[in-house]
Short mmCIF file of C-alpha atoms and ligand atoms in Angstrom, two decimals:
data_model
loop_
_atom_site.label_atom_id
_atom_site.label_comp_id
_atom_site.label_asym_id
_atom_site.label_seq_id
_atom_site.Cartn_x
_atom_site.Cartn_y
_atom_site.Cartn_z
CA UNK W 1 86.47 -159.70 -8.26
CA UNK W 2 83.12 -159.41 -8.77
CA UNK W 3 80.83 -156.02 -8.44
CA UNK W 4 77.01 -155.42 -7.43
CA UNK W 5 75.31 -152.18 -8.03
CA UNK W 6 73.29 -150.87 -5.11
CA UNK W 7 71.20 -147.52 -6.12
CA UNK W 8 74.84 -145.45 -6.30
CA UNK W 9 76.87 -147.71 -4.20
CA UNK W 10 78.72 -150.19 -5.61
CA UNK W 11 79.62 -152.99 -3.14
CA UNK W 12 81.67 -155.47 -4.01
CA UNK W 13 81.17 -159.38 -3.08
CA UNK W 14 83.38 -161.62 -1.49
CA UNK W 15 84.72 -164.41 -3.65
CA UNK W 16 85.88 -167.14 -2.30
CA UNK W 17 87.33 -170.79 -4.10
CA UNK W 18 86.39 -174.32 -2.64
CA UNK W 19 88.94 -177.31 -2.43
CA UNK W 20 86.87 -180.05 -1.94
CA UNK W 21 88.64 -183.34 -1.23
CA UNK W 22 85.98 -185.97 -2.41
CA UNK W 23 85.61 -186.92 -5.93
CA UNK W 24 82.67 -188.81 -4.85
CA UNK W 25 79.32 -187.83 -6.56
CA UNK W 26 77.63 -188.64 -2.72
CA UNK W 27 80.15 -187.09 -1.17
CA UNK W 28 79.23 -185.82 2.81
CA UNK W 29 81.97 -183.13 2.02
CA UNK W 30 80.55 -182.24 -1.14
CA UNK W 31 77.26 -181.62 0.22
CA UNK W 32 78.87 -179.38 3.23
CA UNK W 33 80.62 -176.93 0.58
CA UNK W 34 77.17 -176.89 -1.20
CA UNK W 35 75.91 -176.07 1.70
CA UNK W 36 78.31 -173.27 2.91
CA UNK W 37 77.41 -172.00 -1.30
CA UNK W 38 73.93 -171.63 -0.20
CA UNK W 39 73.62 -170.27 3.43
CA UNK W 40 76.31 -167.79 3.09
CA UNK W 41 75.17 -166.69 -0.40
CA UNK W 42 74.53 -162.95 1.02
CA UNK W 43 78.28 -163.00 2.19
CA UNK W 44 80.39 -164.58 -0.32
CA UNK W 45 80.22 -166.02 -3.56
CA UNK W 46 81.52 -169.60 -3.26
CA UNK W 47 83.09 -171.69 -6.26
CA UNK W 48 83.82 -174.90 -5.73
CA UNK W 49 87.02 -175.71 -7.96
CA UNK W 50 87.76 -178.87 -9.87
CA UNK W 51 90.96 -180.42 -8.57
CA UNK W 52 90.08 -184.01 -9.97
CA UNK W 53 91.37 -182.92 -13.28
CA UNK W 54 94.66 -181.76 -12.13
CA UNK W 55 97.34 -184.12 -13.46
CA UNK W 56 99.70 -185.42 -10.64
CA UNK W 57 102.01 -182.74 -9.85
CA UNK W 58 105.34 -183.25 -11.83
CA UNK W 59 108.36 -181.18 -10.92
CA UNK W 60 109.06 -181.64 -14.82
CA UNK W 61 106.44 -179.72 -16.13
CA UNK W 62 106.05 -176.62 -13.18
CA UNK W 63 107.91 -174.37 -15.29
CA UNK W 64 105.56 -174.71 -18.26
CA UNK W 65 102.28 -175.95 -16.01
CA UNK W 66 98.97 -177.85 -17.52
CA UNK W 67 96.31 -175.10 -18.31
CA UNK W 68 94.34 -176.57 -15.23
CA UNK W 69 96.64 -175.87 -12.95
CA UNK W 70 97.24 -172.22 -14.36
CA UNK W 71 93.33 -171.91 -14.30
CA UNK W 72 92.96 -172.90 -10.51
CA UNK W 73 96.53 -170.69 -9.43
CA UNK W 74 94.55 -167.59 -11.13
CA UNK W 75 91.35 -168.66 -9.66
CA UNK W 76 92.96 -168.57 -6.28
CA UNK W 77 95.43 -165.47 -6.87
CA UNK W 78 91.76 -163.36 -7.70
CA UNK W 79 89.82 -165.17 -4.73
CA UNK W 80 89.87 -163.33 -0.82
CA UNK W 81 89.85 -166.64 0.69
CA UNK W 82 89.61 -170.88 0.17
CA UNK W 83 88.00 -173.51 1.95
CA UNK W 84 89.07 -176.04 2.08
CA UNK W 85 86.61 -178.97 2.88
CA UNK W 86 87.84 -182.98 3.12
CA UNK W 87 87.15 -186.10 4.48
CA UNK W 88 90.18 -188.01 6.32
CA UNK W 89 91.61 -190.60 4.17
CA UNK W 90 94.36 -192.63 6.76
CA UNK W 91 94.40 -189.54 9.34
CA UNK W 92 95.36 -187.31 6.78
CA UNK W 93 94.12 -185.79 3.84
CA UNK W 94 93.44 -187.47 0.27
CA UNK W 95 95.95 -187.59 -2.24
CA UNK W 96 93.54 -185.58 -4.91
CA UNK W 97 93.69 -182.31 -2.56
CA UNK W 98 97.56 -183.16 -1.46
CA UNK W 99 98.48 -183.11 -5.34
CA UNK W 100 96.03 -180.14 -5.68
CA UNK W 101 97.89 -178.31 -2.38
CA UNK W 102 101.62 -179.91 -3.87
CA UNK W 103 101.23 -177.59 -7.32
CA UNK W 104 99.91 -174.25 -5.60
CA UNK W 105 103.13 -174.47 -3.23
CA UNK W 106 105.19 -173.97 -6.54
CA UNK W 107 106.19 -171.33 -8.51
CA UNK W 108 104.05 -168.35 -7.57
CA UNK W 109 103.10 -169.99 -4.70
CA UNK W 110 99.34 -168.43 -4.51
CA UNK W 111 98.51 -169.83 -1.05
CA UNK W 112 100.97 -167.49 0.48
CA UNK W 113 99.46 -165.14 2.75
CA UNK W 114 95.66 -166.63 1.57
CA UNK W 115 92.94 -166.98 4.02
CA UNK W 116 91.75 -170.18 4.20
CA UNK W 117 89.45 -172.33 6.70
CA UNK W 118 89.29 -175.91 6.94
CA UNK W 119 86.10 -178.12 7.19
CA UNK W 120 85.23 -181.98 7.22
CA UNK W 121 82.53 -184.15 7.79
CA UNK W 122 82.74 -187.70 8.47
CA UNK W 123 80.91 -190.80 9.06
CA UNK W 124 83.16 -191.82 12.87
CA UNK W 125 83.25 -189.99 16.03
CA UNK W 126 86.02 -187.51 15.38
CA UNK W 127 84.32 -185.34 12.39
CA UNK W 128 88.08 -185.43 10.28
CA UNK W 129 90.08 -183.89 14.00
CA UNK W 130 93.05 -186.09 12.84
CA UNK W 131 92.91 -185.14 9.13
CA UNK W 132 92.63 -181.50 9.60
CA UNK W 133 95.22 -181.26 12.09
CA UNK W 134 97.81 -182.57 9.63
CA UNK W 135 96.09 -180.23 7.25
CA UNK W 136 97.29 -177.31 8.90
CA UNK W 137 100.52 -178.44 9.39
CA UNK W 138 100.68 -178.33 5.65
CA UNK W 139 99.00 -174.93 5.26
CA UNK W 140 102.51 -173.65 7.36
CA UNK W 141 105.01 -174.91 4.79
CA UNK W 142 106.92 -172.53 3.16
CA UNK W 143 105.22 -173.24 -0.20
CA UNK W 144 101.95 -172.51 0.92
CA UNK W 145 101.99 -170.28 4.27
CA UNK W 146 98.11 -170.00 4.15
CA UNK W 147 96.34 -167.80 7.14
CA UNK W 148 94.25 -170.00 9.25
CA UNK W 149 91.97 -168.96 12.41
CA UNK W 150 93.19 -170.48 15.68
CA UNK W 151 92.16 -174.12 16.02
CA UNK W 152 90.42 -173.24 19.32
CA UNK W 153 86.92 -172.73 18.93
CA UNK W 154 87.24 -172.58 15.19
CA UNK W 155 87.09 -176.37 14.07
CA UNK W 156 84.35 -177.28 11.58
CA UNK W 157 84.63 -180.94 11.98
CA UNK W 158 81.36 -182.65 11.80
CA UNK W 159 81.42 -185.75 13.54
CA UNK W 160 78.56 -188.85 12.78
CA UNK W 161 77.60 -187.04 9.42
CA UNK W 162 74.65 -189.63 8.56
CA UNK W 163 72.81 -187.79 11.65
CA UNK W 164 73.33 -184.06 10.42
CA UNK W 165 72.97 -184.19 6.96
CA UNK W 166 69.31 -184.87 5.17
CA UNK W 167 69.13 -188.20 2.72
CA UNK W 168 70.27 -187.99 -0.59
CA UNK W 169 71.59 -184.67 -2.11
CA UNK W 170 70.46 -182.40 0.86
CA UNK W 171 73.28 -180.88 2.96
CA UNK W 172 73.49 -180.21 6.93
CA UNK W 173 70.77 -179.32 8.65
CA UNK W 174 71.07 -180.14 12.37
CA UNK W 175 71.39 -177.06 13.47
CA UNK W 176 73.63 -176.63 16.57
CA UNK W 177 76.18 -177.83 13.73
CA UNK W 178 74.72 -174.87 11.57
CA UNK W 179 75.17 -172.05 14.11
CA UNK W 180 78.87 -172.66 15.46
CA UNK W 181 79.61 -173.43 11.61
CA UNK W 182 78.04 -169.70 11.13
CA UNK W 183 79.68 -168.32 13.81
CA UNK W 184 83.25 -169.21 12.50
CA UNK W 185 82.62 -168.56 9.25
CA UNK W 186 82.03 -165.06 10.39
CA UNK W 187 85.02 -165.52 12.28
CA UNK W 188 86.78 -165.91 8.54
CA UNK W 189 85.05 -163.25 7.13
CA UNK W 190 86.78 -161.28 9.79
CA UNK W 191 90.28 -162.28 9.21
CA UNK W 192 89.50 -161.58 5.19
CA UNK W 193 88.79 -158.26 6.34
CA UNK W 194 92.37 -158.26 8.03
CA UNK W 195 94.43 -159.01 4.81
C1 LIG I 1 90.93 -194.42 1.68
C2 LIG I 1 90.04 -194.07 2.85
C3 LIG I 1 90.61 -193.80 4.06
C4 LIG I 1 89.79 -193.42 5.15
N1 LIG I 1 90.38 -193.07 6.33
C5 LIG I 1 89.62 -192.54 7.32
C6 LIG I 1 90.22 -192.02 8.51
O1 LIG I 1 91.43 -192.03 8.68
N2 LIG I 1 89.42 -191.47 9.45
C7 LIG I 1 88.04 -191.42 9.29
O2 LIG I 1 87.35 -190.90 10.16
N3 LIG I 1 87.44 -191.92 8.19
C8 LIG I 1 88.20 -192.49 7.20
N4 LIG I 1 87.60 -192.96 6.05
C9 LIG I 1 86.12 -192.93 5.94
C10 LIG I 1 85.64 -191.59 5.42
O3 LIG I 1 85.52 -190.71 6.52
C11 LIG I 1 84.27 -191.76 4.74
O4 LIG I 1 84.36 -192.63 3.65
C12 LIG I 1 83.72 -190.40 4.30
O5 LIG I 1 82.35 -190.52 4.00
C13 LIG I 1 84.45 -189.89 3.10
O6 LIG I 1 84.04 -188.58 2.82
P1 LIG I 1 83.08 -188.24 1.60
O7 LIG I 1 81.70 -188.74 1.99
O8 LIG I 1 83.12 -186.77 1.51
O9 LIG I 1 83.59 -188.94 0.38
C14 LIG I 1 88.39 -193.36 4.98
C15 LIG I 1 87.83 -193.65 3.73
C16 LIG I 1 88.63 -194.01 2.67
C17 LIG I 1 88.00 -194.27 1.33
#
């Protein structure tokens, strides 16, 4: 949790953990959680977490985890909500945010009962449609049981990227994409307020 003083109030700010599903340093998805860091700075305080250091998951070991894995299940545990932001690899997600997903379904199973939103850009016509909708069917296993929005109406998937997002390390801007990604994410911020 993290605290702000206001004069006598003391308000506190939303924290929220990014799983970003590119370990690409260009990565379109990359650039869309950096952006989400910097519009919404006033609502939340966005961290985007490092899942390309997890080793693979290894039912071995998930008694006695690796201290990244512990670090990212306390990150989560203290967080109000994730985001979860990929590209589709094979309509479905990549295997560095499947292995991430695979250890936070064990043991104290963190994801339980989390708010989380989905998000994906892509370079095609269908924005990651086909990727996300298998990522939600994971987000309703019994390991994870995350709390999603309704798909209707709430789907960040940002098809044709190379035409939204500015050259080199500069996120979205086209801005239709901008204000129905800011409506849902108020949406979120709603169902946070829920839990
Ligand atoms: C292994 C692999 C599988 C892919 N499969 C799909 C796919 O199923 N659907 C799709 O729209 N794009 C697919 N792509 C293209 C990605 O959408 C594109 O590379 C995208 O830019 C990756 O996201 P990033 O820029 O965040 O790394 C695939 C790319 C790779 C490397």
């Amino acid at each position: 949790m993290h605290f702000d003083h206001v004069g006598e109030r003391l308000l506190k700010q939303m924290k929220l953990i990014a799983l970003v599903g590119s370990l690409r340093r260009e990565s379109v998805n990359r650039r869309l959680a950096l952006t989400m860091k910097e519009r919404y700075r006033g609502k939340f305080e966005l961290e985007i977490a490092d899942i390309g250091s997890l080793p693979y998951y290894d039912q071995d070991v998930e008694d006695n985890p690796p201290s990244s894995v512990l670090a990212l299940k306390d990150k989560i545990s203290n967080a109000d909500g994730v985001l979860i932001v990929t590209p589709e690899y094979n309509w479905s997600v990549p295997g560095v945010l499947k292995n991430a997903l695979d250890w936070l379904s064990r043991g104290d199973r963190v994801l339980i009962g989390k708010p989380v939103l989905t998000a994906g850009a892509s370079p095609g016509m269908y924005g990651t449609l086909r990727g996300q909708l298998h990522l939600r069917e994971i987000l309703t296993s019994p390991g994870i049981q995350a709390v999603t929005l309704p798909p209707a109406g709430n789907e960040i998937a940002i098809a044709q990227a190379s035409q939204k997002f500015g050259e080199g390390e500069i996120g979205l801007v086209d801005e239709r994409t901008l204000n129905h990604m800011d409506v849902v994410v108020d949406r979120f911020l709603g169902l946070i307020g829920k839990h």
